[in-house]
PDB file of C-alpha atoms in Angstrom:
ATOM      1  CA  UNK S1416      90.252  11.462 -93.684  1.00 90.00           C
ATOM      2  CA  UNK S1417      93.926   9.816 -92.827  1.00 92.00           C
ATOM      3  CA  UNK S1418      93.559   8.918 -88.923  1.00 92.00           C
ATOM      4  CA  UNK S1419      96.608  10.720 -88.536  1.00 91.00           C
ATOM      5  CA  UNK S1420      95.113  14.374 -89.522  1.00 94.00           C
ATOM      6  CA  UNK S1421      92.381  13.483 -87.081  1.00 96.00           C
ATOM      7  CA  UNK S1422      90.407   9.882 -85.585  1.00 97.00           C
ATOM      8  CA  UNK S1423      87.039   9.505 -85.843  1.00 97.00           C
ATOM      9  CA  UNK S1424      84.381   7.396 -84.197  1.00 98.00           C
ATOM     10  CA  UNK S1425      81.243   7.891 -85.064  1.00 97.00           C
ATOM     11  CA  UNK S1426      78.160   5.648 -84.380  1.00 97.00           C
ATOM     12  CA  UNK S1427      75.227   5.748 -87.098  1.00 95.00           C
ATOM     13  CA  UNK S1428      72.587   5.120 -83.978  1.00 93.00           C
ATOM     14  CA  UNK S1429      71.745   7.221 -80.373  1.00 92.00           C
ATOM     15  CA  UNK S1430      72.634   4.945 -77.578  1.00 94.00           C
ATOM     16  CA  UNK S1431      68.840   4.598 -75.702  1.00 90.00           C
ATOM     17  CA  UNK S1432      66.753   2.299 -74.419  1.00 90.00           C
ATOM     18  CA  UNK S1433      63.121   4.331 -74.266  1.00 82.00           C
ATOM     19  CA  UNK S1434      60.108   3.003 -75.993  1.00 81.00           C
ATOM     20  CA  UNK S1435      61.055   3.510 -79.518  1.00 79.00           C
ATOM     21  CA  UNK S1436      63.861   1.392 -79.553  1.00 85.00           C
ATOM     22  CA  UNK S1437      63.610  -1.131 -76.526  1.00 88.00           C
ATOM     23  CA  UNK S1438      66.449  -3.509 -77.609  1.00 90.00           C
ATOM     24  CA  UNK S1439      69.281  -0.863 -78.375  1.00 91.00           C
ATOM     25  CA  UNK S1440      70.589   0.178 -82.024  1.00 93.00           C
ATOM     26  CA  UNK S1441      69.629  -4.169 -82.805  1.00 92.00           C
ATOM     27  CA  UNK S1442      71.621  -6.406 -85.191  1.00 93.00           C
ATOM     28  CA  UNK S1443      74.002  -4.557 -87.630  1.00 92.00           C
ATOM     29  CA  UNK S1444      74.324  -1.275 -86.074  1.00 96.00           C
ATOM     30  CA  UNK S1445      76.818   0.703 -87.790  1.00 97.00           C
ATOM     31  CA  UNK S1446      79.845   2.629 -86.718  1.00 98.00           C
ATOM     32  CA  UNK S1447      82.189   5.069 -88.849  1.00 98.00           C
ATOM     33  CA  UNK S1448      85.167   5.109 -87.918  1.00 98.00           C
ATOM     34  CA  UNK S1449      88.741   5.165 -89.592  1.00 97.00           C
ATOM     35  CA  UNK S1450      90.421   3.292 -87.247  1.00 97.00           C
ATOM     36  CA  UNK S1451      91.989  -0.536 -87.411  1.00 97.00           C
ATOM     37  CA  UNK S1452      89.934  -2.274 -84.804  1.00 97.00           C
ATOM     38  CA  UNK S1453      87.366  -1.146 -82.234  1.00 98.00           C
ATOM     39  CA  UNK S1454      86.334  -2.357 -79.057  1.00 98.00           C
ATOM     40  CA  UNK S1455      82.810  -2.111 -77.297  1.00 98.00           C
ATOM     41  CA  UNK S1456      82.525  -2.503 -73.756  1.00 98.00           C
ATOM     42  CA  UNK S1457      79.282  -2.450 -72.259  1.00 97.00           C
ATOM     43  CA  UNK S1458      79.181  -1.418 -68.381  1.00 96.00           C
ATOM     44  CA  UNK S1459      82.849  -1.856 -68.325  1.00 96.00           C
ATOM     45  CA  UNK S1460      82.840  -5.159 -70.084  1.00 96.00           C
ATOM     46  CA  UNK S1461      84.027  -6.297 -73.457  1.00 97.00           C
ATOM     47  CA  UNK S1462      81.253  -6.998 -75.332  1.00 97.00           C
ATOM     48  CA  UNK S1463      82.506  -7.744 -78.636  1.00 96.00           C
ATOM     49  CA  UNK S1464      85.446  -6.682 -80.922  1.00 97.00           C
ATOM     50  CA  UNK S1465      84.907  -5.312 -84.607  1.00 97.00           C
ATOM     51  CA  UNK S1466      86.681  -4.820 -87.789  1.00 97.00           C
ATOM     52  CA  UNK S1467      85.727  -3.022 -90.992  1.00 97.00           C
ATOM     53  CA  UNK S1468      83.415  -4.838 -92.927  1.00 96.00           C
ATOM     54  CA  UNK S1469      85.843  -4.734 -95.776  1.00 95.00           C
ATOM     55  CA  UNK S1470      83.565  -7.555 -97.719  1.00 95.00           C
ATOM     56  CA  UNK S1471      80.294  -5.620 -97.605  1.00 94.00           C
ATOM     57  CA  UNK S1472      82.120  -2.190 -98.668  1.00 95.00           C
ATOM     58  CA  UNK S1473      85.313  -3.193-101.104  1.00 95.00           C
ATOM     59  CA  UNK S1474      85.067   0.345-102.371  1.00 95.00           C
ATOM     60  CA  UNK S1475      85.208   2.437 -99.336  1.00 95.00           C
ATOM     61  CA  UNK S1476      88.755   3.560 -98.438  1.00 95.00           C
ATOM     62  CA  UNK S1477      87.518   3.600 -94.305  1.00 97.00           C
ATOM     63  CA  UNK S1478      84.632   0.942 -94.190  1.00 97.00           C
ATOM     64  CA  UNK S1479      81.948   0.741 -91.372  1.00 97.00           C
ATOM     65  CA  UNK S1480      82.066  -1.396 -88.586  1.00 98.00           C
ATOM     66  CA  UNK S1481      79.046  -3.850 -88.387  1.00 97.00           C
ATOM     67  CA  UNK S1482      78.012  -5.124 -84.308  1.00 96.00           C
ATOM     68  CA  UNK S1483      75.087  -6.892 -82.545  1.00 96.00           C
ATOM     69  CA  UNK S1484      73.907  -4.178 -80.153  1.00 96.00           C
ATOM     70  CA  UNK S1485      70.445  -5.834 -79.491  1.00 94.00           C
ATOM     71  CA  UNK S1486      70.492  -5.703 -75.761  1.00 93.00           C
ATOM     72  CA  UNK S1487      68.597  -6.078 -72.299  1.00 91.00           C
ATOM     73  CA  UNK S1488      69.142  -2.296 -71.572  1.00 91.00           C
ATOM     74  CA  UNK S1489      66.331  -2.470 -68.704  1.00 90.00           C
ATOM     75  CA  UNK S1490      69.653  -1.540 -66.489  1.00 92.00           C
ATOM     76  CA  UNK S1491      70.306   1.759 -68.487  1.00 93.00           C
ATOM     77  CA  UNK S1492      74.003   0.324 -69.800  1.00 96.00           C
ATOM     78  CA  UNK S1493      76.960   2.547 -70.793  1.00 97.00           C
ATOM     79  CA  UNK S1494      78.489   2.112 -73.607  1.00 98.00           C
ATOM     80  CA  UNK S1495      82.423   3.054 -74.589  1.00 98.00           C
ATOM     81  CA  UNK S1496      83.701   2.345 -78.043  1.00 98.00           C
ATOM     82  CA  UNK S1497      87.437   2.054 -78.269  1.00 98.00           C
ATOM     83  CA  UNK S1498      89.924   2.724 -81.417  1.00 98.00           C
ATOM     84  CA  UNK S1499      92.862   1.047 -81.974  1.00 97.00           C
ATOM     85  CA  UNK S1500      95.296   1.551 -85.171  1.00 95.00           C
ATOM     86  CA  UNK S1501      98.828  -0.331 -85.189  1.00 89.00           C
ATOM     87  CA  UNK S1502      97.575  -2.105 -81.812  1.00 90.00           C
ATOM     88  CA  UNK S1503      97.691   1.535 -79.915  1.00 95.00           C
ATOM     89  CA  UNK S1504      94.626   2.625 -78.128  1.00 97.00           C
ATOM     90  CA  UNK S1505      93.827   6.135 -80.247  1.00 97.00           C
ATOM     91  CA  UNK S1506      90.373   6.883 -79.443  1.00 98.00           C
ATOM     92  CA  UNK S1507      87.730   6.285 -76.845  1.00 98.00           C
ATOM     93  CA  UNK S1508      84.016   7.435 -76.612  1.00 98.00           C
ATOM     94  CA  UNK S1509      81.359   6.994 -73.953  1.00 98.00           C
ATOM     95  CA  UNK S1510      77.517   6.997 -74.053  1.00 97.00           C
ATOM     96  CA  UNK S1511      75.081   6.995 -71.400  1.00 96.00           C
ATOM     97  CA  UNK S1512      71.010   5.605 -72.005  1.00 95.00           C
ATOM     98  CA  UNK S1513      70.560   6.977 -68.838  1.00 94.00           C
ATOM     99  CA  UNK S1514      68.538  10.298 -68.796  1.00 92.00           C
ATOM    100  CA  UNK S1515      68.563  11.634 -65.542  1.00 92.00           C
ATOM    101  CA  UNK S1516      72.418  12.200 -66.749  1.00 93.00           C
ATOM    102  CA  UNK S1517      71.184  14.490 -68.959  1.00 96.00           C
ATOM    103  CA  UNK S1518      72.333  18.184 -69.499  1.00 96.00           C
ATOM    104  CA  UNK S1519      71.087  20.881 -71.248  1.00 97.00           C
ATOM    105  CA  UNK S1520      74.156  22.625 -73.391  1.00 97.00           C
ATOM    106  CA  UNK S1521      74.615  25.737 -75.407  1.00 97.00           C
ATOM    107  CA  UNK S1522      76.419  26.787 -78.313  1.00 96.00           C
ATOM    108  CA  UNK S1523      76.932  30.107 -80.338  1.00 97.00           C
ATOM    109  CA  UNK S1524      78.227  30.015 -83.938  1.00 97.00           C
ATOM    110  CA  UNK S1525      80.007  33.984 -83.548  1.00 96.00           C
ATOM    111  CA  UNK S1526      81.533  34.916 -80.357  1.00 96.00           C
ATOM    112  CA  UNK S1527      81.016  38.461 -81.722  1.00 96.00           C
ATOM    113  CA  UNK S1528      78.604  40.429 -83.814  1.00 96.00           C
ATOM    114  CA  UNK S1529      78.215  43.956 -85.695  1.00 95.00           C
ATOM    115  CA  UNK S1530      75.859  46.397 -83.642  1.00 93.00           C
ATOM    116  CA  UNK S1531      74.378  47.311 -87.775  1.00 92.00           C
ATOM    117  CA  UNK S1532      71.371  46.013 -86.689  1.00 89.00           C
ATOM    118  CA  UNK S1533      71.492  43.067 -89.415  1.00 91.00           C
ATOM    119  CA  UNK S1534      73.965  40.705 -88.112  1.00 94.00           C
ATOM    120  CA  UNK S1535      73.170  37.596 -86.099  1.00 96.00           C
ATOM    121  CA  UNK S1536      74.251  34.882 -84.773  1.00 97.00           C
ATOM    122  CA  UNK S1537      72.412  31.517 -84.182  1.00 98.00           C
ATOM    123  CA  UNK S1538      72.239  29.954 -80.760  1.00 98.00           C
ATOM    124  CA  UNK S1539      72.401  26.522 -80.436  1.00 98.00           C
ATOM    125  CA  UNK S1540      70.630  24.478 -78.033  1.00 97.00           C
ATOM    126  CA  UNK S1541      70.268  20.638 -76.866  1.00 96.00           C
ATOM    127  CA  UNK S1542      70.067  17.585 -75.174  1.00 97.00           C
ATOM    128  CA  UNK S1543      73.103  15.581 -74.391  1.00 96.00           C
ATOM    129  CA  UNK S1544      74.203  12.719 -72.130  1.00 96.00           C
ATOM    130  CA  UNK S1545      76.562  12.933 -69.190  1.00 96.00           C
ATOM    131  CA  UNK S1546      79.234  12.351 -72.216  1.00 97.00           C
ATOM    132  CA  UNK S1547      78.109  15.142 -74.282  1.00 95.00           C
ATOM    133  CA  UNK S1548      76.372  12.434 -77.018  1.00 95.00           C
ATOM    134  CA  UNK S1549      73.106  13.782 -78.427  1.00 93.00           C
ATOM    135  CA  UNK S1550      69.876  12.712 -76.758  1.00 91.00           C
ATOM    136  CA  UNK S1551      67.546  12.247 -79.576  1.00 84.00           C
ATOM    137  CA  UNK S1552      64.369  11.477 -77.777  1.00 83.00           C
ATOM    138  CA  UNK S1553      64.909  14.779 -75.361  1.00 90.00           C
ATOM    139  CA  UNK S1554      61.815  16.733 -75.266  1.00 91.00           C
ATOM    140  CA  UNK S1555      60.451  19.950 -73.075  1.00 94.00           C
ATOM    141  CA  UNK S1556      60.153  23.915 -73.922  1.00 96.00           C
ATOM    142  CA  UNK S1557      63.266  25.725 -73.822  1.00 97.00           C
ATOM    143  CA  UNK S1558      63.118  29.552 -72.972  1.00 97.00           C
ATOM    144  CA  UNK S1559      65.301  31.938 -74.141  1.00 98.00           C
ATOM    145  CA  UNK S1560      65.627  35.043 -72.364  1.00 97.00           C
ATOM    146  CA  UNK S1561      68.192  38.318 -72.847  1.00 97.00           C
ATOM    147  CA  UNK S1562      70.470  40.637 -70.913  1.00 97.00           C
ATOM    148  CA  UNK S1563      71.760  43.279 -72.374  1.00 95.00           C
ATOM    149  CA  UNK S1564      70.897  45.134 -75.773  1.00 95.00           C
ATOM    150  CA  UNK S1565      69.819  42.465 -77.564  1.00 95.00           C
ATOM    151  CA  UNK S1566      66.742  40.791 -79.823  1.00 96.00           C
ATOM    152  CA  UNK S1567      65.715  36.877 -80.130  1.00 97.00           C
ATOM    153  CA  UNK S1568      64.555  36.198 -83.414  1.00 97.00           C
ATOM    154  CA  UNK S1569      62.958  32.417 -83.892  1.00 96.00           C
ATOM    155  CA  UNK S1570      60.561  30.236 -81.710  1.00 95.00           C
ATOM    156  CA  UNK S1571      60.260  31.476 -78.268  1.00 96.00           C
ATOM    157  CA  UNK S1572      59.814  29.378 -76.229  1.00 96.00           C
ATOM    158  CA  UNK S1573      61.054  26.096 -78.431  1.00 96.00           C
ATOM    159  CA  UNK S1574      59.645  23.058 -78.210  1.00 96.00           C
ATOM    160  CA  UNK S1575      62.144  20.397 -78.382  1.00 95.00           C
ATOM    161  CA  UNK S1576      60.283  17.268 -78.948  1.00 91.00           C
ATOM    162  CA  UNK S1577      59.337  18.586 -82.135  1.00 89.00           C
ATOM    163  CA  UNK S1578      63.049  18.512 -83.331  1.00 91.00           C
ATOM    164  CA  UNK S1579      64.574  15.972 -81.815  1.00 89.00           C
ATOM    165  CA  UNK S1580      66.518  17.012 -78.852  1.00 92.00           C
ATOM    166  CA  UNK S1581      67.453  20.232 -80.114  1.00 95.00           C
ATOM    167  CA  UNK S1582      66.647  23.462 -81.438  1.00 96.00           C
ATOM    168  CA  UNK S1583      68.134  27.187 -82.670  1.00 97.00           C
ATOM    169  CA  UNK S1584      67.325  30.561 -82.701  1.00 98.00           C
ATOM    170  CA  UNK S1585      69.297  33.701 -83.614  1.00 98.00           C
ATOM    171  CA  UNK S1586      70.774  36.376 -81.358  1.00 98.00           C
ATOM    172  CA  UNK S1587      70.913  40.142 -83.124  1.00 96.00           C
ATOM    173  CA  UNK S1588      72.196  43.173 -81.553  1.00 95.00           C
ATOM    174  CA  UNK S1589      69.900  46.250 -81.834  1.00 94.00           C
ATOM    175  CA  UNK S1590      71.589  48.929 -83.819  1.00 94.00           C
ATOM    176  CA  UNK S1591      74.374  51.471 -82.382  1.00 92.00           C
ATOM    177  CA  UNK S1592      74.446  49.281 -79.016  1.00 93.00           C
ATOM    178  CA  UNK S1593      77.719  48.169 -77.398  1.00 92.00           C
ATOM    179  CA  UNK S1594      79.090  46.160 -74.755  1.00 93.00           C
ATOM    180  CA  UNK S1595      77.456  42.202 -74.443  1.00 95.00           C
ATOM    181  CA  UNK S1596      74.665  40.017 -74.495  1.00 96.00           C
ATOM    182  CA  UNK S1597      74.465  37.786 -72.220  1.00 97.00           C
ATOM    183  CA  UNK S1598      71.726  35.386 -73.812  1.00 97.00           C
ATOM    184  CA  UNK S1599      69.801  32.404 -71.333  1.00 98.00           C
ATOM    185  CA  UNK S1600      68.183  29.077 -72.077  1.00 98.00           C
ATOM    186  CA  UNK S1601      65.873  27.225 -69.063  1.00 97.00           C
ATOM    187  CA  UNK S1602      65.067  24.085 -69.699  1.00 97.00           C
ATOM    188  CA  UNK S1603      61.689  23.094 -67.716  1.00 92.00           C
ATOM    189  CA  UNK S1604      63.288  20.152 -66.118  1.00 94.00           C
ATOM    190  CA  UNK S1605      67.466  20.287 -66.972  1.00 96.00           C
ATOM    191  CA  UNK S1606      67.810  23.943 -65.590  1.00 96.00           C
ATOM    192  CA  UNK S1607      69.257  27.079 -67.006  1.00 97.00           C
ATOM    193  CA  UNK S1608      72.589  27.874 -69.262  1.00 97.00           C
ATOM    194  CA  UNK S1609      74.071  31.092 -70.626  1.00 97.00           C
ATOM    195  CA  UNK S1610      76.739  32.282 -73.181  1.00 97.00           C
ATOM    196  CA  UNK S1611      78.147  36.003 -73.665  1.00 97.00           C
ATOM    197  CA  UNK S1612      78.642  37.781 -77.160  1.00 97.00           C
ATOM    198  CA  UNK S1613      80.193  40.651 -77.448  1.00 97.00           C
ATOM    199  CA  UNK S1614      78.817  43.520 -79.755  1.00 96.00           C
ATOM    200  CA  UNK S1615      81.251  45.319 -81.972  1.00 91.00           C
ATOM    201  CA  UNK S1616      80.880  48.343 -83.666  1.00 85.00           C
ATOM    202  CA  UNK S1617      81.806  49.025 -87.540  1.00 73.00           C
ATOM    203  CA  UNK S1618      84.469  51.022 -88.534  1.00 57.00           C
ATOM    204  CA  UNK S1619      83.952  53.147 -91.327  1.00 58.00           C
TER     205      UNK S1619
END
């Protein structure tokens, strides 16, 4: 989309220096972006400067960017992309290879359900870096747990290394209940989070 409805920067790798990928994202990592010109700086530093690779994709309205990210990352780097258009800074995103970082976050796709005994709602759960960028090599059980009139329906608990840093399940109020749910996820190692959804009746 036009940069001005919104700016995107999007890397096509996970910033991590474990044992499947020693050297970083390597030679010709890509980024999506929409932007003029971006700048990576590595620990603060400029490491290199990029520009669409216009050449290798004449057809695409918003080419990717093309950089050289194999790296020592024995030192756990950070790594901030910056977006420029018209030679203004527009957008700027971090990422952290360093795990213990890490944080365990939640997300619910309805605020609010029916109490018909049928709806749901999935909850959301992962892995992400002090930045909020995916961890894709996260692993551990996650255990979901409920207050309040509630019902878990999916894999209890969920084994994230199985899914790469992630993992669902849905949330269903039991039928003719009110009030809220309050619905928890304990990570063996990143500790415990909770969201609230409110149950709502049907008019008929």
């Amino acid at each position: 989309m036009d940069p001005k409805q919104r700016a995107v920067i999007e890397p096509n790798f996970y910033w991590d220096f474990g044992a499947s990928t020693p050297s970083g994202p390597g030679k010709g990592a890509l980024i999506f972006s929409n932007l003029q010109r971006l700048e990576l700086l590595i620990n603060g530093k400029l490491h290199s400067v990029v520009n669409p690779d216009r050449e290798g994709f004449p057809h695409t309205k918003y080419p990717p960017f093309l950089v050289d990210l194999a790296i020592d990352g024995s030192a756990k780097p950070e790594l901030r992309i910056n977006g420029y258009s018209g030679g203004a800074l527009i957008l700027s995103r971090s990422f952290s290879s360093d795990p213990a970082s890490d944080q365990l976050v939640l997300q619910v796709d309805d605020s609010e359900i029916f109490n018909d005994g049928s709806d749901a709602t999935r909850l959301v759960f992962r892995v992400v870096d002090k930045f909020g960028a995916p961890r894709l090599f996260a692993g551990g059980l996650v255990t979901v747990s409920i207050a309040g009139p509630g019902v878990i329906v999916g894999d209890n608990p969920f084994d994230l290394t199985e899914s790469g840093g992630g993992g669902a399940v849905w949330i269903k109020a039991k039928p003719g209940s009110r009030g809220r749910i309050r619905v928890f996820a304990h990570h063996v190692s990143l500790g415990s989070r909770s969201v609230e959804i409110n149950i709502r009746g049907i008019v008929r």
